mmCIF file of C-alpha atoms in Angstrom:
data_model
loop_
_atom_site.group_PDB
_atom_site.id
_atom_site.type_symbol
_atom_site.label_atom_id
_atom_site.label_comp_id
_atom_site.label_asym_id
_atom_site.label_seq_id
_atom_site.Cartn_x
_atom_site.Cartn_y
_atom_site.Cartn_z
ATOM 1 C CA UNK R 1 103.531 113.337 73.623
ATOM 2 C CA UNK R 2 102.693 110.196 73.807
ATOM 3 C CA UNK R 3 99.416 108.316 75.284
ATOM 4 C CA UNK R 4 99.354 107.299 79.031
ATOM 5 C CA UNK R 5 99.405 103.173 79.211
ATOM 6 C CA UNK R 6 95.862 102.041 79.942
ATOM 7 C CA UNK R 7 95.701 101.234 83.872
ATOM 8 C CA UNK R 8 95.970 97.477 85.045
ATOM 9 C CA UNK R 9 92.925 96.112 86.271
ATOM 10 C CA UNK R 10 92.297 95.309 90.038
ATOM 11 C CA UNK R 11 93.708 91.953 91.739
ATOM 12 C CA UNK R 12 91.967 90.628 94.648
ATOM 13 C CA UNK R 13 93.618 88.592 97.095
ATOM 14 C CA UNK R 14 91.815 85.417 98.464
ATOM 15 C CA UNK R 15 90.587 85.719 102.114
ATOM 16 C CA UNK R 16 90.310 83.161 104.503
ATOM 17 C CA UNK R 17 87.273 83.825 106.251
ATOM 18 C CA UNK R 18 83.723 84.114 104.759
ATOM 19 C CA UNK R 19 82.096 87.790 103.997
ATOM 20 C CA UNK R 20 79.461 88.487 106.646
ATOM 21 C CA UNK R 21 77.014 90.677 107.323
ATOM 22 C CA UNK R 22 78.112 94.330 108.614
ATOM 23 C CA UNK R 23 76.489 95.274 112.254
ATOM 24 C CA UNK R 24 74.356 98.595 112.431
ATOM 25 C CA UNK R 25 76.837 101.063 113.531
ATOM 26 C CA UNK R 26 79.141 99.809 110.728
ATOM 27 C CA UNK R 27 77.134 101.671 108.318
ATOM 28 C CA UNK R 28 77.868 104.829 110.654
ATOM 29 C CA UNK R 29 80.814 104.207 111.175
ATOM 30 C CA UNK R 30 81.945 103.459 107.344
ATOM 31 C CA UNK R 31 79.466 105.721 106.145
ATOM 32 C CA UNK R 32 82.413 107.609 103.633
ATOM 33 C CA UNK R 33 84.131 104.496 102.597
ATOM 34 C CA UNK R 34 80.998 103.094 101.611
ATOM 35 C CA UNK R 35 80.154 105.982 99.403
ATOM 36 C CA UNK R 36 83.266 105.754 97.163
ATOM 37 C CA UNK R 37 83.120 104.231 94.077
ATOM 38 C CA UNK R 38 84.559 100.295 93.677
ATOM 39 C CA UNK R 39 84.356 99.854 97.150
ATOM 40 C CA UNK R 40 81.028 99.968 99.068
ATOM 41 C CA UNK R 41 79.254 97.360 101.166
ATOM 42 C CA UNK R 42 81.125 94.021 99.843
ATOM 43 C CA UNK R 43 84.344 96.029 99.760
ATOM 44 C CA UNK R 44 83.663 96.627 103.971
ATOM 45 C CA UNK R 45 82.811 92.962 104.118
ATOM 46 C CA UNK R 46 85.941 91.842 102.601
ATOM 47 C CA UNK R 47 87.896 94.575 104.982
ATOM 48 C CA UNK R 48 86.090 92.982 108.246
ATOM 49 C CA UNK R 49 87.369 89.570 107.329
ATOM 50 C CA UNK R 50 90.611 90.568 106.439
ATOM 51 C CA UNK R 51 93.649 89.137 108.430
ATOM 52 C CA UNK R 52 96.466 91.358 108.006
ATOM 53 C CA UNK R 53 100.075 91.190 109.536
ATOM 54 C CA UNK R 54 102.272 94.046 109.818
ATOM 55 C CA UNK R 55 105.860 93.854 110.361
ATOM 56 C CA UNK R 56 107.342 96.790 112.567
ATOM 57 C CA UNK R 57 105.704 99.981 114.446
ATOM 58 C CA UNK R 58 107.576 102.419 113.646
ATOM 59 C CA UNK R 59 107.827 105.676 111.620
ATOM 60 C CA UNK R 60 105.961 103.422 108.571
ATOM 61 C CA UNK R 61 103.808 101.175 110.819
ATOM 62 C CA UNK R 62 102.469 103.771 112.924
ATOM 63 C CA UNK R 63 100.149 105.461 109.946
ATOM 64 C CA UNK R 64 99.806 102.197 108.324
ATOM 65 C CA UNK R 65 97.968 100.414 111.379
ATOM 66 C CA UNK R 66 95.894 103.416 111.755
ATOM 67 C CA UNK R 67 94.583 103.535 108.869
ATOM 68 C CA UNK R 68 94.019 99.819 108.298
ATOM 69 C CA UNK R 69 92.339 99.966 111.902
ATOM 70 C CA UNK R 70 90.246 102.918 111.177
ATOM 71 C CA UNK R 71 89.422 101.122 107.619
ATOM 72 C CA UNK R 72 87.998 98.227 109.585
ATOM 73 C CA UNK R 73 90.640 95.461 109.394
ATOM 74 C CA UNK R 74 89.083 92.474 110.844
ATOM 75 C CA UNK R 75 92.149 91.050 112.584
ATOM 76 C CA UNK R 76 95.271 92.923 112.573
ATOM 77 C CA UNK R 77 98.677 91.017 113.716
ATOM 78 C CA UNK R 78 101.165 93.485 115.016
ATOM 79 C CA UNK R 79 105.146 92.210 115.151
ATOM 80 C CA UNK R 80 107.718 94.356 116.668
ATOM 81 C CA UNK R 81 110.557 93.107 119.229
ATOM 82 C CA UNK R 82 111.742 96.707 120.537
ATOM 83 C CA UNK R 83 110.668 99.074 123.499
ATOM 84 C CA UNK R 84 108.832 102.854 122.709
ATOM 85 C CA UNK R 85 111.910 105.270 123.240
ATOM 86 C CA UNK R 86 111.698 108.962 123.770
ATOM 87 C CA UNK R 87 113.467 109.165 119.711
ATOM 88 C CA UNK R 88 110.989 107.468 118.410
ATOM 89 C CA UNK R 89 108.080 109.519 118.737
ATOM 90 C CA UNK R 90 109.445 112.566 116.567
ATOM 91 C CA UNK R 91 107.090 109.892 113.652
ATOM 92 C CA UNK R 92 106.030 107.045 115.258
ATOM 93 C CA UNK R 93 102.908 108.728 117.119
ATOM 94 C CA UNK R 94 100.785 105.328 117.329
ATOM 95 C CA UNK R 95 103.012 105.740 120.796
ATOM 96 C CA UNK R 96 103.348 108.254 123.284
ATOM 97 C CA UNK R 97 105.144 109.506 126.127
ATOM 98 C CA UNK R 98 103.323 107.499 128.428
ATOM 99 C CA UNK R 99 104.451 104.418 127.167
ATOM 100 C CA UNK R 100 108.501 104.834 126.606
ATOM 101 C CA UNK R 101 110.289 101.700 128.058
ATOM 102 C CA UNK R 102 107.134 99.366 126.719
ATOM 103 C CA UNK R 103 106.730 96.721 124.455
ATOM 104 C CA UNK R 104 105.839 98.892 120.929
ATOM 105 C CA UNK R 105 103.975 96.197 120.402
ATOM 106 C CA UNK R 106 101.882 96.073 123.517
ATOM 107 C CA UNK R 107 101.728 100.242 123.186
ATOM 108 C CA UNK R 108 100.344 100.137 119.418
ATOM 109 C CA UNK R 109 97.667 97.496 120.238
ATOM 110 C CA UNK R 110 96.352 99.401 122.890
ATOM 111 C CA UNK R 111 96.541 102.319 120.806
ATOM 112 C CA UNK R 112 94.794 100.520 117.953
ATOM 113 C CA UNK R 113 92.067 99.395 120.418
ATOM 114 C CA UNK R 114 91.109 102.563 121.637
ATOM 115 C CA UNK R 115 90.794 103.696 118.098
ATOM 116 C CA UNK R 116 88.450 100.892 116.934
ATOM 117 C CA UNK R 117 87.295 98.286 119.836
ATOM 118 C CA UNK R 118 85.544 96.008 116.870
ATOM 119 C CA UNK R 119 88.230 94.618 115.437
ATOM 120 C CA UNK R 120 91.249 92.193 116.948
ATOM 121 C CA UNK R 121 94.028 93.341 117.676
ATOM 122 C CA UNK R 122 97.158 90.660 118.012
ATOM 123 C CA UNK R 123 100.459 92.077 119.533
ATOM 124 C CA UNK R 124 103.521 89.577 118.899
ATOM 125 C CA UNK R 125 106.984 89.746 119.067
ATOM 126 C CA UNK R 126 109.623 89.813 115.978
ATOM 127 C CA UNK R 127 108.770 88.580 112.623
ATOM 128 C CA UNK R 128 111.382 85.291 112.376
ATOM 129 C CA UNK R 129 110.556 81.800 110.617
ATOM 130 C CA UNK R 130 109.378 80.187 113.137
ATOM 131 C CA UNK R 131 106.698 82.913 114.166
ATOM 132 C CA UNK R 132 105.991 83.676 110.225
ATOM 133 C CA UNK R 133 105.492 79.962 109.932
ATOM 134 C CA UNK R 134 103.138 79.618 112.998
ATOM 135 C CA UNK R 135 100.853 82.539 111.080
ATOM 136 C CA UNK R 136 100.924 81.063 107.560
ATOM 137 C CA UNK R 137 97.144 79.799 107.725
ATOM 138 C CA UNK R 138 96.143 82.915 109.998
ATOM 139 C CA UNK R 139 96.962 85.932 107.501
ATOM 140 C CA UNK R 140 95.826 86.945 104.310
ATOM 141 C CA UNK R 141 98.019 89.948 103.412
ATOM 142 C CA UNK R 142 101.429 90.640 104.786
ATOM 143 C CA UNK R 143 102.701 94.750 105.317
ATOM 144 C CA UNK R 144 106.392 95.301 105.401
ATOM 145 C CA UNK R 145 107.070 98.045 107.868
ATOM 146 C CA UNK R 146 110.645 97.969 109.295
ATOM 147 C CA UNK R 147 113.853 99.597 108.807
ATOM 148 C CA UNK R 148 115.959 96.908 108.803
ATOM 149 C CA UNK R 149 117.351 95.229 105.968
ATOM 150 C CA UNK R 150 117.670 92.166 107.089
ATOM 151 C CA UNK R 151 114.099 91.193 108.338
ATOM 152 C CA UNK R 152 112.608 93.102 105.116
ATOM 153 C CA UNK R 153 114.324 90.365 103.340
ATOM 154 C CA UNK R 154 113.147 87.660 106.015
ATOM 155 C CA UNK R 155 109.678 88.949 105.085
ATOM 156 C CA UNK R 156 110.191 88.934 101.596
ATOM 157 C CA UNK R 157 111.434 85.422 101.208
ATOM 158 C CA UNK R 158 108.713 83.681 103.462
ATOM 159 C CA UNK R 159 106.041 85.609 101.869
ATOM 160 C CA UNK R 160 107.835 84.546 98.478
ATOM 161 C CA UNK R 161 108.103 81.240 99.449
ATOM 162 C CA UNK R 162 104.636 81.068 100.809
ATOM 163 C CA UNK R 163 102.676 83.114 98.219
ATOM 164 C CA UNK R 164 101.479 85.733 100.805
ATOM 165 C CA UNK R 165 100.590 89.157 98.991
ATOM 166 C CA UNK R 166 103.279 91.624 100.467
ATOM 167 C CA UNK R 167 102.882 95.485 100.391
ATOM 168 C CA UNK R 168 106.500 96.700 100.920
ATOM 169 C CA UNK R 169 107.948 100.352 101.122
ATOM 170 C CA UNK R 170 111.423 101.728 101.932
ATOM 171 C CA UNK R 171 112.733 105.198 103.421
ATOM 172 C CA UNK R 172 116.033 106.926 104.068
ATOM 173 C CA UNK R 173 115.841 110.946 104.982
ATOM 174 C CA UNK R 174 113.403 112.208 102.858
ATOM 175 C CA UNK R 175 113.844 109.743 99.653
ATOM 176 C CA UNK R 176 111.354 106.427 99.299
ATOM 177 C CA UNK R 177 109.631 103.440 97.711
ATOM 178 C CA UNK R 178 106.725 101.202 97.611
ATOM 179 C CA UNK R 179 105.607 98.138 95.932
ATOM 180 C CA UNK R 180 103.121 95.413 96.284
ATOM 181 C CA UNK R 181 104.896 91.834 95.621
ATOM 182 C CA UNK R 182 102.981 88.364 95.121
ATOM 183 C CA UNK R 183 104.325 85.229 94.136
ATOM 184 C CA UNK R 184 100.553 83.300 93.759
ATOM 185 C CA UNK R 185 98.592 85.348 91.991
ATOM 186 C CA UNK R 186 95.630 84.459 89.622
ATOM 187 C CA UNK R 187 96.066 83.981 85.919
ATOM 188 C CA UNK R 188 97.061 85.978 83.994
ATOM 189 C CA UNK R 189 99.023 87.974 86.607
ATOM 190 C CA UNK R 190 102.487 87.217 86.690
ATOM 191 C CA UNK R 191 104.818 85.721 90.121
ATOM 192 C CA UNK R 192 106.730 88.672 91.416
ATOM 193 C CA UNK R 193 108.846 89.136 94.606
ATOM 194 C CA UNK R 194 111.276 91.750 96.640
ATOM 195 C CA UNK R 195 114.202 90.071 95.096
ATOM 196 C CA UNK R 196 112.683 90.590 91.237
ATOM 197 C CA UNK R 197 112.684 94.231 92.475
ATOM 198 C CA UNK R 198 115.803 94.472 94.824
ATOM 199 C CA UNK R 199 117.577 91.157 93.857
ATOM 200 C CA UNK R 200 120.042 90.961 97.194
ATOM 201 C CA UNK R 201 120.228 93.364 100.362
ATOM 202 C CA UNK R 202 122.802 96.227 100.371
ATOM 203 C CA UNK R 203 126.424 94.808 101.670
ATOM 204 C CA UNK R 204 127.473 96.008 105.165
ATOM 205 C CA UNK R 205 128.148 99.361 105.454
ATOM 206 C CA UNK R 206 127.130 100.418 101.496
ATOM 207 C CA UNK R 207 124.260 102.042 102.681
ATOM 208 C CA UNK R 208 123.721 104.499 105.575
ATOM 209 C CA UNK R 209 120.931 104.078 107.726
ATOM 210 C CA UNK R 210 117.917 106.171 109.288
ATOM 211 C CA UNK R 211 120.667 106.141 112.775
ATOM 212 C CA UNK R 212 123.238 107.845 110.527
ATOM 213 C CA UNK R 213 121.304 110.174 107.726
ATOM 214 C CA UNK R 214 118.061 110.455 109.819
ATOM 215 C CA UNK R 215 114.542 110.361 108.616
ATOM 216 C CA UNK R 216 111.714 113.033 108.163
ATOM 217 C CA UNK R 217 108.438 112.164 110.355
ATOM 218 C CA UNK R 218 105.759 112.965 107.427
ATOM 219 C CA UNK R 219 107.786 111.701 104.938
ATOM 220 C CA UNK R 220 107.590 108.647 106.375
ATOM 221 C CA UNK R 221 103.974 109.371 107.098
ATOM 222 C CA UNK R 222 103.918 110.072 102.849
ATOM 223 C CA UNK R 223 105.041 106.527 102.022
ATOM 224 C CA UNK R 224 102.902 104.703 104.526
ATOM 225 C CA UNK R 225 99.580 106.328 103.177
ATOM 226 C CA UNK R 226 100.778 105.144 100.099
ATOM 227 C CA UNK R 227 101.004 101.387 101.558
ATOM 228 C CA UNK R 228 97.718 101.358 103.307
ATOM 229 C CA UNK R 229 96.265 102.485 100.208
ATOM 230 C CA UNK R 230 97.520 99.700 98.144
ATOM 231 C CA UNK R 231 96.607 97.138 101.238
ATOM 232 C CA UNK R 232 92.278 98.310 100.768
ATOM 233 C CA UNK R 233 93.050 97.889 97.291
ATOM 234 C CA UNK R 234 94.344 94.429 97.375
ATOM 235 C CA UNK R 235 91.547 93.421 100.207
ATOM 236 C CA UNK R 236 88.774 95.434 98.432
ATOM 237 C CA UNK R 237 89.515 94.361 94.670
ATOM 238 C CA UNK R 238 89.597 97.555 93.497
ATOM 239 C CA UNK R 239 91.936 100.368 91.383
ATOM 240 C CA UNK R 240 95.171 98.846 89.766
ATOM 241 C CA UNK R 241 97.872 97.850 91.956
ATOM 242 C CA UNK R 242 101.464 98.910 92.325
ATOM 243 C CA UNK R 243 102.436 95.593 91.022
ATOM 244 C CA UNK R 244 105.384 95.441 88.587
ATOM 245 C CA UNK R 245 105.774 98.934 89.362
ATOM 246 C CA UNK R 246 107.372 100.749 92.123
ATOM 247 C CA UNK R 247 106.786 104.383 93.195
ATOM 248 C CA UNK R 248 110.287 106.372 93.853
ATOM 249 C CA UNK R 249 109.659 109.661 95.958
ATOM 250 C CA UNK R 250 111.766 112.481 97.065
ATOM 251 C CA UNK R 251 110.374 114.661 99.610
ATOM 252 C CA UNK R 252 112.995 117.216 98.621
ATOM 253 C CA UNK R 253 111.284 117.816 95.238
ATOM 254 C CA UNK R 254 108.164 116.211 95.642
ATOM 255 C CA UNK R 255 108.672 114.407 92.667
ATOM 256 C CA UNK R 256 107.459 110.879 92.629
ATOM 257 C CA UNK R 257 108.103 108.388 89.598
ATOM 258 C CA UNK R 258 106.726 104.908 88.530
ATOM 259 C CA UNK R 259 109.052 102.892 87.489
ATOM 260 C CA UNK R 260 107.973 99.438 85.862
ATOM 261 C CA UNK R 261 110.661 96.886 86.952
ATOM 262 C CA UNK R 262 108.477 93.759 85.508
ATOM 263 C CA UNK R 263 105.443 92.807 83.231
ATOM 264 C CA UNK R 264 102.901 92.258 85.746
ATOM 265 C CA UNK R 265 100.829 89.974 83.241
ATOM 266 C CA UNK R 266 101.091 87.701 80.145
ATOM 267 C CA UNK R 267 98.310 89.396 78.382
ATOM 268 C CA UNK R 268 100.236 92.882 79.253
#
């Protein structure tokens, strides 16, 4: 049997805020984070100044802006056009009975709020060009959380264009993937983005959607662990990142592969 490849090294995404120092309770509040190892007091810094925007509410932003809420996010954007429906809450619990027929965006804030009152919390409407654009010098990190292939591929492209870090994950039933793209990073990593993975979106009607084949609650919940993770990493600077590589899960088995699509660096 051969040798396991040695793992990548971490990659650290620029921030555009300075670190500062963490209040009091922070150090209650954080008090397991801080304990683990590669991420302690400068990784909670970096977290706190942290801009992050994620794309969707759903079944795979509902864990995701949990966690990164819980994890201390400093500013979190949150972009989602549609209204909480009764449907939705079989996996996207950031909402709740209560709040069918309101803005998901408007419900997860105040969800996200109630969770952790330190950070900012930023409800907006749908990701387009114009409202990407408007954010470029406001976010460091971008998470792509819809179900739609046509604004995953919005996302894709203006973070491409723009060289915004983009954590990215797909799910249909109970089969997924995730990948972190980024078309500026440092020396010697590589430019990588959706389209080096997935070059063009499925055709019309090629692929059947969550509305037709359905989709498992924690499977989705699976997938978007698995993103949030990779977001700390990138913030933090810590662990090797799902770059060039993109996990493949199926629920059904739970068998999960890594699948190198690209060399993530020159010296590689």
């Amino acid at each position: 049997m051969s040798p396991a490849p040695a793992p990548l090294p971490s990659l650290e995404i620029p921030l555009g805020r300075p670190l500062q120092p963490l209040p009091a309770g922070a150090y209650d509040r954080h008090r397991r984070s801080l304990l683990v190892e590669g991420y302690g007091e400068r990784g909670q810094q970096r977290l706190a100044a942290a801009r992050v925007l994620v794309v969707g509410t759903g079944g795979l932003g509902s864990p995701v802006l949990f966690y990164l809420a819980a994890m201390g996010v400093g500013t979190i954007y949150v972009s989602d056009a549609d209204e909480v429906e009764l449907n939705n809450l079989q996996r996207q619990f950031i909402h709740t009975e209560a709040t069918v027929g309101t803005l998901k965006a408007d419900s997860a804030a105040a969800a996200l709020r109630a969770l952790n009152s330190e950070i900012e919390i930023v409800p907006m409407g749908p990701a387009t060009p114009e409202s990407l654009d408007a954010l470029r010098d406001d976010i460091d990190l971008v998470m792509e959380c819809s179900d739609v292939f046509a604004t995953k591929y919005l996302v894709g492209d203006w973070c491409a264009a723009n060289g915004k870090p983009l954590v990215w994950a797909s799910v249909m039933a109970m089969i997924w993937q995730a990948s972190v793209f980024w078309t500026a990073p440092p020396a010697p990593w590589r430019p990588l983005g959706l389209r080096d993975l997935h070059a063009e979106a499925p055709a019309a009607g090629t692929v059947q959607t969550s509305h037709e084949i359905g989709v498992l609650g924690p499977v989705v919940g699976q997938v978007a662990s698995t993103q949030a993770v990779e977001a700390v990493k990138l913030i933090v600077g810590t662990g090797s990142p799902l770059f060039g590589r993109v996990l493949v899960g199926d629920a059904r088995t739970q068998q999960i592969d890594q699948l190198e699509y690209a060399v993530p660096r020159e010296d590689a």
